[in-house]
Amino acid sequence: MPKASTRIKTYRNANGPVVSTVDRRVFEQDGLTFKDIDGSGTLSAVNDWRNTPAERAAAYVKVLSVKEKIAQLFISDWRMAKYPMTGPMAAMYKDMERKTDAYGILDEGEFRGKTIFGEQHLPSTTTLLKEWFNRHVILRANATPADMADWMNEAHAVCEQCEHFIPVAAASNSRNENGELVFGMNDAGGVLATWPGTLGIAAAVKGCRIDLVDKFAATVRREWNACGLRKGYMYMADTMTDPRWQRTYGTFGEDPALISEIMTHIIPGIQGSAQGVTADGVAVTTKHFPGGGARENGFDPHYAAGQWNVYATPGSLETYHLPPFAAAVKAGTASVMPYYSKPAAAKSEPQHDLQGNVIEMEPYGFAYNRYFIDTMLRGQMGFTGYINSDTGIAHNMAWGVEMLDVPERIGFAVNHAGVDIISGLFDNDAGQQAYDRAHTDYYDTHPIPQGFTKDQLVLTDEALDRAVTRTLTELFALGMFEDPFRDPEGAERVVADPADRAAAAEAHRRSVVLLKNDGTLPLSSGMKIYAEAFLKNPEQAKAATQALRAELADCTLVDDPAEADAALLFVSPSSGEYFNATPGYLELDICENKTVHNVDAEGRPTAETHTETTLSGAGRLAEIAAAVHAHGGKVISNINFTMAWQVGNVERLSDVLLAGFDTYRDATLDVIFGRFVPTGKLPITLPRGDEVLAVNEAGICVSPNDVPGFAKDRYMPDALKDENGKAYAYRDAAGHYYEYGFGL
């Protein structure tokens, strides 16, 4: 039998949707074509596309079995046979049995083992879809457009073989930005039209116009839809306030006003309208409510030390963190992802909700926090979409509800807090247990955990139907029941559109921020140039240097800095690990083997020390600069900002300093050689040095963690302020402050 992509039958309705199928029955009525979605063989409320998505979803939950509905509550990682796991995924799934169907499309491997999110059991794809009836997966493979479309088509075809048809909703983290591929953050890149990182998009927008975001969103929508990807875990509405937060690079910076404006444009552009998702749109999951930027000295909630959101400054939550989410809700975002963390009442000042009420700081992770989800997000912001938890909340990151077992956590999240999809594992069995406990005398013989009630911990029919209705409504609105299939060759054509590539290239050039220039720029290509790239990984630095020199093939390159008229130094620091805490605070200094203090279990500095390196060969920067300056040469440095680096060790050596944000090198070189006049502006404030990030013996930072860089001076001690009343931002030799919005 040929593969699904070659067996698709298509029917067109006048003034109605396209109906496509491989094996599902279709029928005609009133001169129109309908698909037999619910298996009834009749023009039921479910099958009639003239009904609203909400009406069809409400009818379908009455048809589906409890087992089928419970399967809709969970989403987890999935894989593609043709694309082996990389990075942490490779380590997690190294012993997985790998088989494929006759076309090499569906991965039939089975896996059992421990992952970073808990004990994982992944069956074959066919088993997952036909027997387990799960329909929500996180596709992390970095596949070609044609392969993604083929894989999705094959998966939908399997789903059509079930009594009740529900298409596969494959979610993905963003795929249209440049950057290091990291599991759980940037799983894929370099295949679709590739823009700079989101910080770079913010830098470009700040220095240019918001229509750049409109072009970006339209590109994402066309490309994803063509590939069959209809749900994006993107974008972050978080305001970056603690510079040591490792996820800084995925934000749009530190200004809630700019982030809100971007949300207002990017969400309708990707989803297809300002009223929500459309049949040619991609559903957006805005994350991480109510904002992950308020970290406690940079600790991340992927590990226990970072499980708190600390609001040390009165009013910071409503002033800096909530507004972008309110803008996202107003723009019609399909779903919202709460963060892992929980509010730290003991360490926080009073915060107010959108109606001026003092917020109840319940000690539960935000996916379990009814006040934040139900009272604030739904009640006050008016959010009507669905809640998609972050990955792992029911197992390894169950902050605040560790005393509950997994079925109770599922019940508490769905029944009590209002979560609609739980990410991390396919916990169908635990979901069934939570449901059974609501319909049996389980708690007559088992204790109810202190502080909870039975009604909070079980999965009721009402809560189950509510959650499934919300996710089905989105699938109906996306047109995925009628027309889930995509043309693989068409996907390749859409993604190859030169206009989208040109728009991405323009964004890269506009993302470059010129921080310092003593008149050296633009360079002449006739100069003798020494070029080297620096990274934390020495082997990667060698490869990056070779690539940099290859892009300078038209220049006169020298191997000795002492012979150079100019040195081009591309500096890309890196700090910490995504899923593990560092022994001390995350290092922002561009340094090598720097001695820093450890921290204790409470996040306070100790007398013990260790060394940190954010850039291998950092000491050589000064040697190169001295060699070049000795005969009147110039040093041009470019720093790649994934975090708010302390730039002093580079700026003091440089005659020219530029900032990029996962910006393509050729775009930076266009600025250096005068082929493009820089327009980018800093989307974040760069801290002056260790003194403005110092943490006292009580674990309190001298610059508040919950306030953006442009506002930190209001809270800084006078002893740190200069003659202009500024303390936090870095100030260069020319007197410029590297603060939000700066750029020459």
XYZ file of C-alpha atoms in Angstrom:
744
model
C 0.000 0.000 0.000
C 1.438 3.437 -0.901
C 2.114 5.928 1.861
C -0.615 8.222 3.131
C 0.625 11.325 1.304
C -0.145 9.670 -2.053
C -3.578 8.341 -0.997
C -5.219 11.589 0.072
C -8.627 12.242 -1.466
C -9.797 15.841 -1.521
C -13.318 17.272 -1.787
C -14.132 20.953 -2.169
C -17.239 22.614 -0.804
C -18.569 25.809 -2.330
C -18.287 28.446 0.399
C -17.177 25.755 2.821
C -14.088 23.890 3.943
C -11.940 21.510 1.944
C -12.469 17.934 3.113
C -9.464 15.617 2.852
C -9.170 11.990 3.889
C -7.218 8.801 3.362
C -9.579 6.173 4.781
C -12.434 8.010 6.478
C -15.932 7.766 5.086
C -17.375 10.915 3.506
C -20.972 11.567 2.477
C -22.952 14.223 0.685
C -25.991 16.064 1.904
C -27.599 19.274 0.709
C -25.047 19.311 -2.118
C -22.180 19.492 0.402
C -19.498 17.008 1.476
C -19.008 15.978 5.094
C -16.606 13.625 6.853
C -17.831 10.927 9.211
C -15.823 12.100 12.206
C -17.782 10.454 15.000
C -18.436 7.195 13.157
C -22.215 7.649 13.252
C -22.641 7.699 9.476
C -25.075 10.593 9.852
C -24.962 14.350 9.612
C -24.594 14.669 13.366
C -23.754 17.884 15.208
C -20.137 16.701 15.268
C -19.909 15.996 11.536
C -21.679 19.148 10.371
C -19.021 21.768 9.703
C -21.746 24.439 9.531
C -21.925 24.325 13.320
C -19.480 26.409 15.349
C -16.285 24.762 16.650
C -17.579 25.123 20.215
C -20.892 23.445 19.347
C -19.152 20.558 17.623
C -16.711 20.070 20.503
C -19.502 20.081 23.084
C -21.330 17.424 21.059
C -18.237 15.286 20.598
C -17.394 14.972 24.296
C -20.784 13.277 24.716
C -19.751 10.681 22.121
C -16.209 9.920 23.265
C -15.556 7.318 25.926
C -13.961 8.175 29.252
C -10.755 6.427 28.145
C -10.646 8.440 24.921
C -11.218 11.690 26.796
C -8.595 10.998 29.449
C -6.037 10.451 26.679
C -6.656 14.027 25.521
C -5.390 15.391 28.848
C -1.740 14.555 28.196
C 1.026 15.631 25.852
C 4.593 14.373 25.729
C 7.725 14.141 23.603
C 7.609 12.278 20.327
C 10.196 11.282 17.792
C 10.650 10.592 14.084
C 12.415 7.446 12.890
C 14.374 9.238 10.196
C 15.792 11.799 12.635
C 17.791 10.282 15.538
C 17.571 11.972 18.912
C 20.220 14.577 19.675
C 21.599 16.151 22.830
C 19.845 15.107 26.054
C 17.269 13.240 23.982
C 19.972 10.905 22.685
C 21.048 10.035 26.221
C 17.478 9.500 27.380
C 16.454 7.280 24.508
C 19.746 5.546 23.673
C 18.351 2.075 24.486
C 15.091 2.568 22.613
C 14.198 -0.173 20.178
C 14.004 1.439 16.743
C 11.673 0.053 14.094
C 9.776 1.789 11.331
C 6.822 1.071 9.141
C 7.289 0.198 5.482
C 7.844 3.840 4.540
C 10.272 4.843 7.286
C 7.818 7.511 8.431
C 6.278 6.415 11.715
C 8.690 5.446 14.456
C 7.551 2.167 15.917
C 10.231 2.051 18.610
C 9.220 1.483 22.232
C 10.969 3.139 25.150
C 10.832 2.669 28.902
C 13.172 4.584 31.155
C 13.864 7.657 33.209
C 13.905 11.096 31.596
C 14.389 14.562 33.028
C 10.606 14.759 33.388
C 10.000 11.400 35.073
C 9.655 7.700 34.287
C 8.682 7.598 30.634
C 6.930 4.889 28.654
C 6.639 5.560 24.945
C 4.900 2.881 22.887
C 4.995 2.598 19.115
C 3.320 5.436 17.250
C 0.493 3.197 16.058
C -0.111 1.911 19.580
C -0.126 5.444 20.967
C -2.713 6.590 18.438
C -4.927 3.523 18.002
C -4.861 1.824 21.405
C -3.978 4.585 23.853
C -5.891 7.176 21.776
C -3.490 10.000 22.671
C -3.531 12.857 20.196
C -1.225 15.514 21.627
C 2.525 15.133 21.031
C 5.546 17.440 21.203
C 7.483 16.949 17.990
C 11.137 17.753 18.626
C 12.776 16.346 15.454
C 14.600 18.834 13.231
C 13.009 17.460 10.076
C 12.677 18.795 6.544
C 9.329 20.348 5.538
C 8.467 17.374 3.311
C 9.310 14.851 6.017
C 7.245 16.719 8.591
C 4.257 16.809 6.242
C 4.711 13.111 5.393
C 4.961 12.155 9.071
C 1.875 14.164 9.998
C -0.094 12.691 7.094
C 0.816 9.149 8.102
C -0.171 9.858 11.714
C -3.525 11.352 10.699
C -4.170 8.337 8.483
C -3.670 6.027 11.463
C -6.091 8.159 13.476
C -8.688 7.815 10.721
C -8.720 4.067 11.342
C -10.155 4.569 14.839
C -13.883 4.438 15.570
C -13.808 8.088 16.574
C -11.554 10.373 14.553
C -9.435 13.027 16.243
C -6.414 14.353 14.329
C -2.934 14.532 15.821
C -2.110 17.900 17.364
C 1.675 18.082 17.081
C 3.091 20.940 19.116
C 6.610 22.283 18.785
C 8.808 24.876 20.335
C 9.663 27.714 17.965
C 11.603 26.797 14.813
C 12.117 30.115 13.036
C 14.928 31.623 15.107
C 18.654 31.104 14.967
C 20.408 29.727 18.022
C 21.941 26.726 19.695
C 19.709 23.655 19.569
C 18.831 22.776 23.162
C 16.284 20.143 24.126
C 13.246 21.678 25.759
C 13.939 25.180 24.478
C 15.150 25.235 20.859
C 14.623 21.699 19.598
C 14.826 22.562 15.924
C 16.274 25.285 13.753
C 17.896 26.143 10.464
C 15.263 24.413 8.311
C 12.528 27.029 8.112
C 13.147 30.708 7.336
C 15.534 31.604 10.142
C 15.344 34.967 11.894
C 17.583 36.164 14.736
C 16.745 35.094 18.273
C 13.739 36.693 19.914
C 16.002 39.177 21.693
C 17.261 40.070 18.226
C 13.736 40.540 16.939
C 13.095 42.864 19.887
C 16.321 44.758 19.142
C 15.274 45.151 15.517
C 11.739 46.260 16.397
C 12.993 48.747 18.993
C 15.187 50.348 16.363
C 12.818 49.971 13.451
C 9.076 49.338 13.048
C 6.575 46.858 14.426
C 5.695 45.662 10.913
C 8.824 43.524 11.129
C 6.874 41.372 13.591
C 3.952 41.192 11.169
C 6.256 39.783 8.473
C 7.761 37.331 10.932
C 4.367 36.079 12.136
C 3.067 35.661 8.596
C 6.117 33.596 7.701
C 5.674 31.348 10.737
C 2.000 30.813 9.950
C 2.567 29.895 6.287
C 5.518 27.599 6.913
C 4.112 25.720 9.888
C 0.712 25.264 8.290
C 2.332 23.928 5.112
C 4.298 21.366 7.153
C 1.257 20.278 9.155
C 2.471 21.772 12.441
C -0.546 23.534 13.888
C 0.405 24.258 17.490
C 3.374 26.311 18.660
C 4.758 26.511 22.162
C 5.619 30.132 21.504
C 6.157 32.891 22.290
C 7.379 34.017 25.670
C 5.523 36.984 27.131
C 7.863 36.890 30.144
C 9.528 40.149 31.118
C 13.209 39.604 31.826
C 13.932 41.183 35.202
C 16.595 38.924 36.728
C 19.601 39.028 34.371
C 20.828 35.632 35.558
C 17.761 33.832 34.210
C 19.057 31.403 31.603
C 15.905 31.699 29.506
C 16.593 35.383 28.902
C 17.508 34.595 25.307
C 13.947 33.362 24.573
C 12.262 36.568 25.745
C 11.583 39.804 23.911
C 13.579 41.682 26.536
C 12.836 43.684 29.638
C 10.230 46.260 28.596
C 6.644 45.118 29.254
C 5.334 47.800 26.886
C 7.421 46.527 23.960
C 6.611 42.896 24.778
C 2.904 43.762 24.908
C 3.085 45.452 21.517
C 4.849 42.423 20.044
C 2.190 40.094 21.518
C -0.524 42.258 19.957
C 0.991 41.639 16.514
C 2.630 38.236 16.677
C -0.345 36.251 18.010
C -2.977 37.279 15.416
C -0.339 37.041 12.703
C 0.445 33.412 13.533
C -3.088 32.321 14.417
C -4.668 33.943 11.379
C -6.899 36.561 12.978
C -7.374 38.794 15.998
C -10.375 36.652 16.980
C -8.428 33.437 17.427
C -7.234 30.540 15.307
C -8.336 30.040 11.716
C -8.238 27.165 9.251
C -4.911 28.381 7.825
C -3.481 29.449 11.161
C -1.265 27.960 13.844
C -2.411 27.921 17.465
C -0.167 29.902 19.807
C 0.633 28.863 23.369
C 1.819 31.959 25.229
C 4.237 31.221 28.061
C 5.035 31.301 31.005
C 2.211 32.830 33.042
C 2.391 34.949 35.186
C 5.965 35.589 34.045
C 9.144 33.625 34.673
C 11.467 36.603 34.815
C 11.149 37.167 38.563
C 13.732 34.547 39.381
C 15.481 34.405 42.706
C 19.025 35.355 41.702
C 18.717 33.416 38.458
C 17.735 30.000 39.798
C 15.433 28.206 37.360
C 12.384 26.126 38.386
C 13.543 23.169 36.322
C 15.415 22.322 39.527
C 14.417 22.656 43.178
C 16.564 25.681 44.027
C 14.581 27.799 41.567
C 11.046 26.782 42.486
C 10.119 30.256 43.776
C 8.943 33.419 42.050
C 10.063 36.235 44.330
C 8.383 39.641 44.183
C 10.634 41.638 46.477
C 9.387 44.996 45.183
C 5.865 46.265 45.919
C 3.717 46.270 42.790
C 6.256 44.587 40.524
C 3.960 41.769 39.402
C 1.175 44.012 38.138
C 3.557 46.642 36.801
C 6.127 44.568 34.914
C 5.053 40.931 34.587
C 1.298 40.736 34.011
C 0.761 43.362 31.257
C 2.257 41.294 28.386
C -0.023 38.385 29.268
C -3.040 40.676 29.368
C -2.035 41.842 25.882
C -1.668 38.232 24.717
C -5.131 37.351 26.004
C -6.627 40.403 24.315
C -4.886 39.358 21.082
C -6.703 36.014 21.275
C -3.945 33.595 22.212
C -5.273 30.052 21.947
C -3.618 28.725 25.080
C -1.477 29.806 27.995
C 1.315 27.859 29.663
C 1.806 28.507 33.398
C 5.358 28.333 34.729
C 6.631 25.596 37.043
C 7.397 27.968 39.873
C 5.284 29.062 42.816
C 4.976 32.481 44.472
C 7.170 33.017 47.508
C 4.898 34.805 49.971
C 7.489 34.981 52.754
C 10.038 36.691 50.509
C 7.611 38.921 48.591
C 6.068 42.316 49.126
C 2.303 42.755 48.586
C 1.187 42.409 44.974
C -2.170 43.288 43.489
C -4.290 41.681 40.813
C -5.920 43.569 37.948
C -8.787 44.701 40.163
C -6.530 46.074 42.878
C -6.988 43.180 45.278
C -4.027 41.867 47.242
C -3.042 38.612 45.558
C -3.341 35.406 47.527
C 0.114 33.841 47.360
C -0.925 30.186 47.527
C 2.220 28.037 47.821
C 1.458 25.983 44.711
C 3.179 25.918 41.341
C 1.304 28.142 38.922
C -0.224 25.187 37.054
C -1.836 24.198 40.365
C -2.670 27.718 41.446
C -6.388 28.387 41.164
C -6.092 32.058 42.118
C -3.685 32.831 39.300
C -5.396 30.672 36.663
C -9.082 30.960 37.499
C -9.376 34.267 39.324
C -6.789 36.323 37.467
C -6.208 34.786 34.048
C -9.762 33.694 33.302
C -11.851 35.918 35.552
C -9.999 39.225 35.294
C -8.148 38.975 31.976
C -11.027 37.229 30.237
C -9.030 34.300 28.892
C -11.292 31.716 27.236
C -8.740 29.344 25.704
C -7.134 26.342 27.311
C -4.346 25.909 29.842
C -1.351 23.807 28.770
C 0.987 23.035 31.668
C 4.746 23.194 31.333
C 6.520 19.856 30.889
C 6.972 17.709 33.976
C 4.631 19.301 36.533
C 3.043 15.995 37.547
C 6.364 14.337 38.346
C 9.754 16.023 38.733
C 8.637 19.666 38.953
C 5.523 19.330 41.118
C 6.459 22.335 43.248
C 4.093 22.884 46.155
C 2.200 19.608 45.739
C 4.984 17.124 46.373
C 2.870 15.542 49.120
C 0.270 14.380 46.561
C 0.589 11.253 44.457
C 0.474 11.560 40.649
C -3.280 10.879 40.250
C -3.963 13.511 42.924
C -1.713 16.004 41.162
C -3.623 15.410 37.942
C -6.940 15.870 39.737
C -5.734 18.991 41.529
C -4.413 20.562 38.300
C -7.456 19.780 36.149
C -10.347 19.728 38.611
C -9.185 22.436 41.005
C -6.890 24.817 39.101
C -8.415 24.465 35.627
C -5.560 22.988 33.585
C -6.670 21.359 30.319
C -3.505 19.600 29.101
C -0.698 18.277 31.299
C 2.684 18.092 29.623
C 5.506 15.690 30.365
C 4.329 12.093 30.204
C 1.423 10.113 28.793
C -0.129 9.603 32.227
C -3.298 7.921 30.946
C -3.302 5.298 33.715
C -2.832 7.899 36.455
C -5.572 10.005 34.868
C -7.864 6.995 34.941
C -7.044 6.499 38.627
C -7.914 10.138 39.345
C -11.216 9.608 37.523
C -11.962 6.315 39.296
C -11.351 7.920 42.689
C -14.126 10.394 41.925
C -16.569 7.557 41.291
C -15.579 5.069 44.012
C -15.090 4.981 47.778
C -11.282 5.234 47.432
C -10.947 7.942 50.075
C -13.009 5.950 52.548
C -9.963 3.723 52.981
C -7.170 6.112 52.011
C -6.238 9.319 53.841
C -6.867 12.675 52.212
C -3.629 14.706 52.318
C -3.748 17.434 54.946
C -4.932 20.784 53.633
C -6.851 19.330 50.679
C -10.361 18.037 50.066
C -11.464 15.030 48.058
C -13.195 17.264 45.483
C -9.892 18.982 44.743
C -7.952 15.771 44.148
C -10.164 13.731 41.842
C -11.064 13.998 38.172
C -14.782 14.569 37.774
C -16.816 14.148 34.586
C -17.486 17.879 34.586
C -13.792 18.779 34.740
C -12.834 16.131 32.178
C -15.478 17.256 29.692
C -14.554 20.915 30.206
C -10.882 20.279 29.450
C -11.495 18.094 26.396
C -14.124 20.471 25.017
C -11.594 23.293 25.066
C -8.900 21.395 23.186
C -11.362 19.923 20.681
C -12.739 23.401 20.028
C -9.301 24.510 18.908
C -8.889 21.532 16.562
C -12.274 22.221 14.994
C -11.405 25.927 14.609
C -8.116 25.001 12.930
C -10.044 22.944 10.392
C -8.074 19.842 11.298
C -11.072 17.503 11.422
C -12.020 18.311 7.840
C -8.602 18.917 6.291
C -5.639 17.664 8.349
C -3.459 16.528 5.434
C -0.726 18.560 3.740
C 1.214 18.253 0.499
C 4.904 17.449 1.202
C 6.088 18.986 -2.072
C 3.972 22.048 -1.370
C 5.578 22.346 2.056
C 9.020 22.451 0.446
C 7.888 25.185 -1.958
C 6.368 27.318 0.770
C 9.445 27.102 2.981
C 11.742 27.909 0.042
C 10.002 31.229 -0.649
C 12.854 33.709 -1.302
C 10.769 36.619 -0.018
C 10.625 35.060 3.456
C 14.378 34.397 3.403
C 15.003 38.011 2.387
C 12.798 39.295 5.225
C 14.697 37.109 7.697
C 18.043 38.405 6.396
C 16.810 41.977 6.779
C 15.802 41.250 10.383
C 19.280 39.866 11.114
C 20.888 43.081 9.873
C 18.447 45.202 11.845
C 19.137 43.208 15.018
C 22.778 44.359 15.161
C 23.331 46.995 17.839
C 26.349 49.282 17.584
C 27.435 50.003 21.151
C 30.757 51.704 20.602
C 32.576 53.220 17.616
C 35.582 55.525 17.744
C 35.296 56.256 14.031
C 36.844 52.962 12.944
C 33.722 51.760 11.158
C 33.120 51.123 8.402
C 36.162 48.975 7.691
C 37.797 48.781 4.305
C 38.024 45.305 2.784
C 41.574 46.171 1.759
C 42.804 46.178 5.342
C 44.794 43.300 6.793
C 42.436 41.507 9.166
C 42.902 39.008 11.975
C 39.674 37.116 12.729
C 38.845 34.714 15.553
C 35.701 33.390 17.221
C 35.533 32.632 20.954
C 33.035 30.289 22.634
C 32.862 28.348 25.867
C 33.593 25.128 23.967
C 37.100 25.271 22.414
C 36.275 22.813 19.608
C 33.210 24.793 18.642
C 35.354 27.929 18.708
C 37.745 26.403 16.165
C 34.868 25.553 13.824
C 33.332 29.005 14.275
C 36.676 30.657 13.506
C 36.983 28.682 10.282
C 33.466 29.713 9.292
C 34.195 33.356 10.128
C 37.376 33.382 8.054
C 35.508 31.761 5.171
C 33.031 34.643 5.211
C 35.987 37.054 4.998
C 37.427 35.378 1.914
C 37.429 38.670 0.010
C 39.607 40.313 2.677
C 43.321 40.076 3.323
C 43.528 37.721 6.306
C 46.558 37.365 8.550
C 47.341 34.717 11.140
C 49.262 37.004 13.490
C 47.425 39.831 15.298
C 50.662 41.825 15.287
C 50.386 42.088 11.485
C 46.725 43.152 11.435
C 45.267 46.571 10.729
C 42.139 45.343 12.493
C 41.125 42.354 14.593
C 37.601 40.996 14.362
C 36.710 39.141 17.553
C 33.375 37.320 17.673
C 32.640 36.562 21.331
C 29.865 34.110 22.269
C 29.795 33.423 26.023
C 27.707 30.712 27.654
C 26.784 30.072 31.272
C 25.129 27.294 33.238
C 22.974 24.354 32.258
C 19.279 24.407 31.531
C 18.179 21.557 33.789
C 20.799 21.777 36.547
C 21.774 24.406 39.066
C 25.312 25.741 39.065
C 27.301 25.496 42.350
C 26.917 29.250 42.697
C 24.955 31.984 40.984
C 24.865 31.877 37.206
C 27.952 33.755 36.014
C 27.446 36.754 33.713
C 31.037 37.945 33.545
C 32.865 37.148 30.307
C 35.613 35.211 32.006
C 37.769 32.099 32.261
C 38.500 30.247 35.518
C 37.030 33.003 37.660
C 36.824 32.202 41.381
C 33.291 32.683 42.718
C 31.380 31.697 45.846
C 29.168 28.654 46.207
C 25.603 28.910 47.476
C 23.830 26.842 50.121
C 20.502 25.017 49.847
C 18.675 28.255 50.667
C 20.393 30.136 47.857
C 22.724 32.133 50.100
C 26.431 32.632 49.365
C 28.912 30.546 51.368
C 32.632 30.820 52.091
C 33.408 27.911 49.754
C 34.399 28.756 46.208
C 34.678 27.222 42.748
C 35.716 28.488 39.336
C 33.500 29.459 36.419
C 34.263 29.892 32.721
C 31.859 31.529 30.309
C 34.385 31.917 27.467
C 37.344 29.675 26.754
C 40.410 31.701 25.884
C 38.976 34.857 27.433
C 42.453 35.842 28.601
C 43.706 35.866 25.018
C 41.375 38.734 24.151
C 43.691 41.150 25.966
C 46.772 39.645 24.307
C 45.283 40.033 20.854
C 44.178 43.596 21.579
C 47.647 44.547 22.847
C 49.287 43.102 19.755
C 46.959 44.992 17.427
C 47.082 48.259 19.332
C 50.879 48.175 19.515
C 51.122 49.329 15.905
C 47.976 51.485 15.774
C 45.538 48.795 14.698
C 41.917 48.605 15.770
C 39.948 45.957 17.659
C 36.352 45.312 16.598
C 34.461 42.999 18.937
C 31.025 41.507 18.572
C 29.315 39.887 21.574
C 26.440 37.458 21.147
C 23.873 38.116 23.867
C 21.811 35.197 25.071
C 21.932 36.716 28.541
C 22.743 40.157 29.925
C 26.511 39.695 29.930
C 28.896 41.904 31.877
C 30.886 43.349 29.007
C 33.730 45.158 30.775
C 36.380 42.550 29.942
C 35.633 43.028 26.250
C 34.591 46.670 25.948
C 37.771 48.014 27.568
C 39.868 46.250 24.909
C 37.756 47.293 21.947
C 37.647 50.330 19.707
C 34.358 49.122 18.295
C 31.791 47.002 20.109
C 28.710 45.449 18.569
C 25.918 43.336 20.003
C 24.163 40.461 18.296
C 21.376 38.168 19.468
C 21.931 34.879 17.686
C 22.440 37.122 14.694
C 24.000 35.696 11.551
C 27.662 36.619 11.187
C 27.179 37.903 7.652
C 24.630 40.436 8.948
C 27.151 41.703 11.499
C 29.824 41.868 8.813
C 27.460 43.932 6.665
C 27.453 46.523 9.451
C 31.201 46.301 10.025
C 32.007 46.875 6.355
C 29.428 49.601 5.839
C 27.001 47.613 3.710
C 24.229 48.304 6.238
C 23.760 51.225 8.616
C 23.002 49.837 12.101
C 19.546 50.498 13.530
C 19.237 47.979 16.383
C 18.650 49.027 19.991
C 19.354 47.088 23.175
C 16.280 45.134 24.349
C 17.883 44.639 27.780
C 20.084 46.620 30.161
C 23.603 45.296 30.636
C 24.718 45.194 34.289
C 27.743 47.220 35.282
C 29.553 44.427 37.082
C 29.580 42.086 40.045
C 28.877 44.946 42.427
C 25.320 45.452 41.115
C 24.587 41.719 41.212
C 25.980 41.101 44.688
C 23.889 38.916 47.003
C 24.101 39.430 50.761
C 24.257 36.803 53.481
C 20.434 36.617 53.534
C 20.290 35.806 49.811
C 18.978 39.232 48.780
C 20.408 40.857 45.652
C 21.435 44.510 45.749
C 19.443 45.007 42.525
C 15.889 43.618 42.866
C 15.241 40.442 40.868
C 11.667 41.376 39.948
C 12.313 44.793 38.388
C 13.653 45.323 34.833
C 17.069 46.852 34.297
C 15.772 50.246 33.204
C 14.017 50.636 36.582
C 16.589 49.111 38.941
C 18.304 52.412 39.781
C 15.235 53.463 41.757
C 16.064 50.752 44.274
C 19.860 50.827 44.256
C 21.869 52.236 47.198
C 23.175 55.761 46.716
C 26.720 54.551 47.315
C 26.644 52.773 43.949
C 25.213 55.702 41.971
C 27.338 57.967 39.818
C 27.041 61.711 39.235
C 24.032 61.070 36.992
C 22.231 59.020 39.596
C 22.848 55.799 37.691
C 24.151 52.637 39.288
C 23.028 49.543 37.410
C 23.861 49.932 33.708
C 27.348 49.486 32.300
C 29.023 52.740 31.249
C 31.692 52.655 28.553
C 34.794 54.804 28.060
C 32.819 57.245 25.905
C 30.280 57.761 28.690
C 27.464 55.793 27.083
C 25.249 53.684 29.314
C 24.430 50.270 27.885
C 20.819 50.414 28.975
C 17.536 49.456 27.410
C 16.995 51.281 24.122
C 20.628 52.289 23.593
C 22.314 51.898 20.231
C 24.502 54.194 18.152
